[in-house]
């Protein structure tokens, strides 16, 4: 587990109400879109996976997605290393769609 949580102050959600990230159902997909522009997304995800955090959106993953990842990889003890090597494997189709939406919004904002 990451004991140094100084990354949290740099998180895209640091100035957001926690209620924004601790939602249920389809609202989680919307909440995680904030994560895709976050400079500390991987540190956040490592923390959530290492501590088996059960609730909320962390590092761009919903509760269900994290549970599934933990279940598929029960022997992982160093999530930071695992994600550095296998990070491309954690992106689900709905995460990819959210990432494309965020990119499109950013491009539209830059164009205007």
mmCIF file with all atom_site columns, N, CA and C in Angstrom, residues 32-69:
data_model
loop_
_atom_site.group_PDB
_atom_site.id
_atom_site.type_symbol
_atom_site.label_atom_id
_atom_site.label_alt_id
_atom_site.label_comp_id
_atom_site.label_asym_id
_atom_site.label_entity_id
_atom_site.label_seq_id
_atom_site.pdbx_PDB_ins_code
_atom_site.Cartn_x
_atom_site.Cartn_y
_atom_site.Cartn_z
_atom_site.occupancy
_atom_site.B_iso_or_equiv
_atom_site.pdbx_formal_charge
_atom_site.auth_seq_id
_atom_site.auth_comp_id
_atom_site.auth_asym_id
_atom_site.auth_atom_id
_atom_site.pdbx_PDB_model_num
ATOM 1   N N  . UNK A 1 32 ? -16.283 9.049  -12.961 1.00 0.00 ? 32 UNK A N  1
ATOM 2   C CA . UNK A 1 32 ? -14.904 8.677  -13.261 1.00 0.00 ? 32 UNK A CA 1
ATOM 3   C C  . UNK A 1 32 ? -14.307 9.479  -14.412 1.00 0.00 ? 32 UNK A C  1
ATOM 4   N N  . UNK A 1 33 ? -15.136 10.168 -15.177 1.00 0.00 ? 33 UNK A N  1
ATOM 5   C CA . UNK A 1 33 ? -14.596 10.982 -16.259 1.00 0.00 ? 33 UNK A CA 1
ATOM 6   C C  . UNK A 1 33 ? -13.638 12.045 -15.729 1.00 0.00 ? 33 UNK A C  1
ATOM 7   N N  . UNK A 1 34 ? -13.859 12.491 -14.516 1.00 0.00 ? 34 UNK A N  1
ATOM 8   C CA . UNK A 1 34 ? -12.943 13.435 -13.879 1.00 0.00 ? 34 UNK A CA 1
ATOM 9   C C  . UNK A 1 34 ? -11.553 12.814 -13.747 1.00 0.00 ? 34 UNK A C  1
ATOM 10  N N  . UNK A 1 35 ? -11.511 11.515 -13.522 1.00 0.00 ? 35 UNK A N  1
ATOM 11  C CA . UNK A 1 35 ? -10.244 10.811 -13.321 1.00 0.00 ? 35 UNK A CA 1
ATOM 12  C C  . UNK A 1 35 ? -9.355  10.800 -14.556 1.00 0.00 ? 35 UNK A C  1
ATOM 13  N N  . UNK A 1 36 ? -9.952  10.813 -15.732 1.00 0.00 ? 36 UNK A N  1
ATOM 14  C CA . UNK A 1 36 ? -9.160  10.637 -16.943 1.00 0.00 ? 36 UNK A CA 1
ATOM 15  C C  . UNK A 1 36 ? -8.301  11.841 -17.285 1.00 0.00 ? 36 UNK A C  1
ATOM 16  N N  . UNK A 1 37 ? -8.512  12.960 -16.626 1.00 0.00 ? 37 UNK A N  1
ATOM 17  C CA . UNK A 1 37 ? -7.642  14.121 -16.822 1.00 0.00 ? 37 UNK A CA 1
ATOM 18  C C  . UNK A 1 37 ? -6.743  14.331 -15.605 1.00 0.00 ? 37 UNK A C  1
ATOM 19  N N  . UNK A 1 38 ? -6.772  13.400 -14.691 1.00 0.00 ? 38 UNK A N  1
ATOM 20  C CA . UNK A 1 38 ? -6.070  13.554 -13.418 1.00 0.00 ? 38 UNK A CA 1
ATOM 21  C C  . UNK A 1 38 ? -4.597  13.163 -13.526 1.00 0.00 ? 38 UNK A C  1
ATOM 22  N N  . UNK A 1 39 ? -3.710  14.024 -13.044 1.00 0.00 ? 39 UNK A N  1
ATOM 23  C CA . UNK A 1 39 ? -2.279  13.733 -13.120 1.00 0.00 ? 39 UNK A CA 1
ATOM 24  C C  . UNK A 1 39 ? -1.828  12.625 -12.162 1.00 0.00 ? 39 UNK A C  1
ATOM 25  N N  . UNK A 1 40 ? -2.638  12.287 -11.181 1.00 0.00 ? 40 UNK A N  1
ATOM 26  C CA . UNK A 1 40 ? -2.247  11.262 -10.207 1.00 0.00 ? 40 UNK A CA 1
ATOM 27  C C  . UNK A 1 40 ? -3.192  10.061 -10.241 1.00 0.00 ? 40 UNK A C  1
ATOM 28  N N  . UNK A 1 41 ? -3.802  9.833  -11.381 1.00 0.00 ? 41 UNK A N  1
ATOM 29  C CA . UNK A 1 41 ? -4.783  8.755  -11.524 1.00 0.00 ? 41 UNK A CA 1
ATOM 30  C C  . UNK A 1 41 ? -4.210  7.400  -11.098 1.00 0.00 ? 41 UNK A C  1
ATOM 31  N N  . UNK A 1 42 ? -3.014  7.065  -11.541 1.00 0.00 ? 42 UNK A N  1
ATOM 32  C CA . UNK A 1 42 ? -2.450  5.746  -11.234 1.00 0.00 ? 42 UNK A CA 1
ATOM 33  C C  . UNK A 1 42 ? -2.145  5.600  -9.740  1.00 0.00 ? 42 UNK A C  1
ATOM 34  N N  . UNK A 1 43 ? -1.648  6.642  -9.109  1.00 0.00 ? 43 UNK A N  1
ATOM 35  C CA . UNK A 1 43 ? -1.384  6.570  -7.662  1.00 0.00 ? 43 UNK A CA 1
ATOM 36  C C  . UNK A 1 43 ? -2.674  6.335  -6.905  1.00 0.00 ? 43 UNK A C  1
ATOM 37  N N  . UNK A 1 44 ? -3.739  6.967  -7.345  1.00 0.00 ? 44 UNK A N  1
ATOM 38  C CA . UNK A 1 44 ? -5.056  6.805  -6.734  1.00 0.00 ? 44 UNK A CA 1
ATOM 39  C C  . UNK A 1 44 ? -5.555  5.367  -6.904  1.00 0.00 ? 44 UNK A C  1
ATOM 40  N N  . UNK A 1 45 ? -5.397  4.847  -8.116  1.00 0.00 ? 45 UNK A N  1
ATOM 41  C CA . UNK A 1 45 ? -5.842  3.480  -8.386  1.00 0.00 ? 45 UNK A CA 1
ATOM 42  C C  . UNK A 1 45 ? -5.019  2.474  -7.595  1.00 0.00 ? 45 UNK A C  1
ATOM 43  N N  . UNK A 1 46 ? -3.716  2.689  -7.509  1.00 0.00 ? 46 UNK A N  1
ATOM 44  C CA . UNK A 1 46 ? -2.853  1.811  -6.720  1.00 0.00 ? 46 UNK A CA 1
ATOM 45  C C  . UNK A 1 46 ? -3.317  1.793  -5.266  1.00 0.00 ? 46 UNK A C  1
ATOM 46  N N  . UNK A 1 47 ? -3.613  2.959  -4.725  1.00 0.00 ? 47 UNK A N  1
ATOM 47  C CA . UNK A 1 47 ? -4.080  3.047  -3.338  1.00 0.00 ? 47 UNK A CA 1
ATOM 48  C C  . UNK A 1 47 ? -5.369  2.247  -3.144  1.00 0.00 ? 47 UNK A C  1
ATOM 49  N N  . UNK A 1 48 ? -6.310  2.427  -4.058  1.00 0.00 ? 48 UNK A N  1
ATOM 50  C CA . UNK A 1 48 ? -7.600  1.740  -3.937  1.00 0.00 ? 48 UNK A CA 1
ATOM 51  C C  . UNK A 1 48 ? -7.448  0.232  -4.060  1.00 0.00 ? 48 UNK A C  1
ATOM 52  N N  . UNK A 1 49 ? -6.616  -0.221 -4.977  1.00 0.00 ? 49 UNK A N  1
ATOM 53  C CA . UNK A 1 49 ? -6.421  -1.664 -5.148  1.00 0.00 ? 49 UNK A CA 1
ATOM 54  C C  . UNK A 1 49 ? -5.633  -2.263 -3.993  1.00 0.00 ? 49 UNK A C  1
ATOM 55  N N  . UNK A 1 50 ? -4.616  -1.563 -3.540  1.00 0.00 ? 50 UNK A N  1
ATOM 56  C CA . UNK A 1 50 ? -3.778  -2.065 -2.445  1.00 0.00 ? 50 UNK A CA 1
ATOM 57  C C  . UNK A 1 50 ? -4.554  -2.190 -1.148  1.00 0.00 ? 50 UNK A C  1
ATOM 58  N N  . UNK A 1 51 ? -5.495  -1.284 -0.934  1.00 0.00 ? 51 UNK A N  1
ATOM 59  C CA . UNK A 1 51 ? -6.265  -1.305 0.307   1.00 0.00 ? 51 UNK A CA 1
ATOM 60  C C  . UNK A 1 51 ? -7.630  -1.967 0.126   1.00 0.00 ? 51 UNK A C  1
ATOM 61  N N  . UNK A 1 52 ? -7.894  -2.475 -1.084  1.00 0.00 ? 52 UNK A N  1
ATOM 62  C CA . UNK A 1 52 ? -9.182  -3.108 -1.414  1.00 0.00 ? 52 UNK A CA 1
ATOM 63  C C  . UNK A 1 52 ? -10.343 -2.193 -1.032  1.00 0.00 ? 52 UNK A C  1
ATOM 64  N N  . UNK A 1 53 ? -10.214 -0.920 -1.387  1.00 0.00 ? 53 UNK A N  1
ATOM 65  C CA . UNK A 1 53 ? -11.259 0.062  -1.111  1.00 0.00 ? 53 UNK A CA 1
ATOM 66  C C  . UNK A 1 53 ? -12.546 -0.366 -1.794  1.00 0.00 ? 53 UNK A C  1
ATOM 67  N N  . UNK A 1 54 ? -13.615 -0.451 -1.033  1.00 0.00 ? 54 UNK A N  1
ATOM 68  C CA . UNK A 1 54 ? -14.856 -1.006 -1.552  1.00 0.00 ? 54 UNK A CA 1
ATOM 69  C C  . UNK A 1 54 ? -15.783 0.001  -2.205  1.00 0.00 ? 54 UNK A C  1
ATOM 70  N N  . UNK A 1 55 ? -15.712 1.258  -1.813  1.00 0.00 ? 55 UNK A N  1
ATOM 71  C CA . UNK A 1 55 ? -16.707 2.217  -2.279  1.00 0.00 ? 55 UNK A CA 1
ATOM 72  C C  . UNK A 1 55 ? -16.081 3.368  -3.038  1.00 0.00 ? 55 UNK A C  1
ATOM 73  N N  . UNK A 1 56 ? -16.836 3.890  -3.987  1.00 0.00 ? 56 UNK A N  1
ATOM 74  C CA . UNK A 1 56 ? -16.438 5.080  -4.712  1.00 0.00 ? 56 UNK A CA 1
ATOM 75  C C  . UNK A 1 56 ? -15.651 4.804  -5.970  1.00 0.00 ? 56 UNK A C  1
ATOM 76  N N  . UNK A 1 57 ? -15.446 5.861  -6.721  1.00 0.00 ? 57 UNK A N  1
ATOM 77  C CA . UNK A 1 57 ? -14.642 5.816  -7.934  1.00 0.00 ? 57 UNK A CA 1
ATOM 78  C C  . UNK A 1 57 ? -13.230 6.232  -7.541  1.00 0.00 ? 57 UNK A C  1
ATOM 79  N N  . UNK A 1 58 ? -12.270 5.399  -7.880  1.00 0.00 ? 58 UNK A N  1
ATOM 80  C CA . UNK A 1 58 ? -10.860 5.660  -7.557  1.00 0.00 ? 58 UNK A CA 1
ATOM 81  C C  . UNK A 1 58 ? -10.029 5.356  -8.785  1.00 0.00 ? 58 UNK A C  1
ATOM 82  N N  . UNK A 1 59 ? -9.194  6.278  -9.193  1.00 0.00 ? 59 UNK A N  1
ATOM 83  C CA . UNK A 1 59 ? -8.303  6.038  -10.314 1.00 0.00 ? 59 UNK A CA 1
ATOM 84  C C  . UNK A 1 59 ? -9.023  5.714  -11.611 1.00 0.00 ? 59 UNK A C  1
ATOM 85  N N  . UNK A 1 60 ? -10.239 6.166  -11.739 1.00 0.00 ? 60 UNK A N  1
ATOM 86  C CA . UNK A 1 60 ? -11.001 5.926  -12.961 1.00 0.00 ? 60 UNK A CA 1
ATOM 87  C C  . UNK A 1 60 ? -11.728 4.605  -13.003 1.00 0.00 ? 60 UNK A C  1
ATOM 88  N N  . UNK A 1 61 ? -11.707 3.871  -11.902 1.00 0.00 ? 61 UNK A N  1
ATOM 89  C CA . UNK A 1 61 ? -12.387 2.574  -11.874 1.00 0.00 ? 61 UNK A CA 1
ATOM 90  C C  . UNK A 1 61 ? -13.528 2.584  -10.866 1.00 0.00 ? 61 UNK A C  1
ATOM 91  N N  . UNK A 1 62 ? -14.614 1.963  -11.256 1.00 0.00 ? 62 UNK A N  1
ATOM 92  C CA . UNK A 1 62 ? -15.758 1.830  -10.363 1.00 0.00 ? 62 UNK A CA 1
ATOM 93  C C  . UNK A 1 62 ? -15.507 0.692  -9.380  1.00 0.00 ? 62 UNK A C  1
ATOM 94  N N  . UNK A 1 63 ? -16.374 0.592  -8.402  1.00 0.00 ? 63 UNK A N  1
ATOM 95  C CA . UNK A 1 63 ? -16.277 -0.480 -7.403  1.00 0.00 ? 63 UNK A CA 1
ATOM 96  C C  . UNK A 1 63 ? -16.264 -1.844 -8.079  1.00 0.00 ? 63 UNK A C  1
ATOM 97  N N  . UNK A 1 64 ? -17.182 -2.041 -9.002  1.00 0.00 ? 64 UNK A N  1
ATOM 98  C CA . UNK A 1 64 ? -17.317 -3.336 -9.690  1.00 0.00 ? 64 UNK A CA 1
ATOM 99  C C  . UNK A 1 64 ? -16.057 -3.653 -10.500 1.00 0.00 ? 64 UNK A C  1
ATOM 100 N N  . UNK A 1 65 ? -15.518 -2.662 -11.188 1.00 0.00 ? 65 UNK A N  1
ATOM 101 C CA . UNK A 1 65 ? -14.317 -2.889 -11.992 1.00 0.00 ? 65 UNK A CA 1
ATOM 102 C C  . UNK A 1 65 ? -13.122 -3.253 -11.118 1.00 0.00 ? 65 UNK A C  1
ATOM 103 N N  . UNK A 1 66 ? -12.981 -2.570 -9.983  1.00 0.00 ? 66 UNK A N  1
ATOM 104 C CA . UNK A 1 66 ? -11.866 -2.888 -9.078  1.00 0.00 ? 66 UNK A CA 1
ATOM 105 C C  . UNK A 1 66 ? -12.028 -4.283 -8.486  1.00 0.00 ? 66 UNK A C  1
ATOM 106 N N  . UNK A 1 67 ? -13.243 -4.616 -8.077  1.00 0.00 ? 67 UNK A N  1
ATOM 107 C CA . UNK A 1 67 ? -13.503 -5.954 -7.519  1.00 0.00 ? 67 UNK A CA 1
ATOM 108 C C  . UNK A 1 67 ? -13.130 -7.038 -8.530  1.00 0.00 ? 67 UNK A C  1
ATOM 109 N N  . UNK A 1 68 ? -13.535 -6.833 -9.781  1.00 0.00 ? 68 UNK A N  1
ATOM 110 C CA . UNK A 1 68 ? -13.233 -7.815 -10.831 1.00 0.00 ? 68 UNK A CA 1
ATOM 111 C C  . UNK A 1 68 ? -11.728 -7.936 -11.045 1.00 0.00 ? 68 UNK A C  1
ATOM 112 N N  . UNK A 1 69 ? -11.023 -6.809 -11.051 1.00 0.00 ? 69 UNK A N  1
ATOM 113 C CA . UNK A 1 69 ? -9.574  -6.822 -11.240 1.00 0.00 ? 69 UNK A CA 1
ATOM 114 C C  . UNK A 1 69 ? -8.884  -7.543 -10.085 1.00 0.00 ? 69 UNK A C  1
#
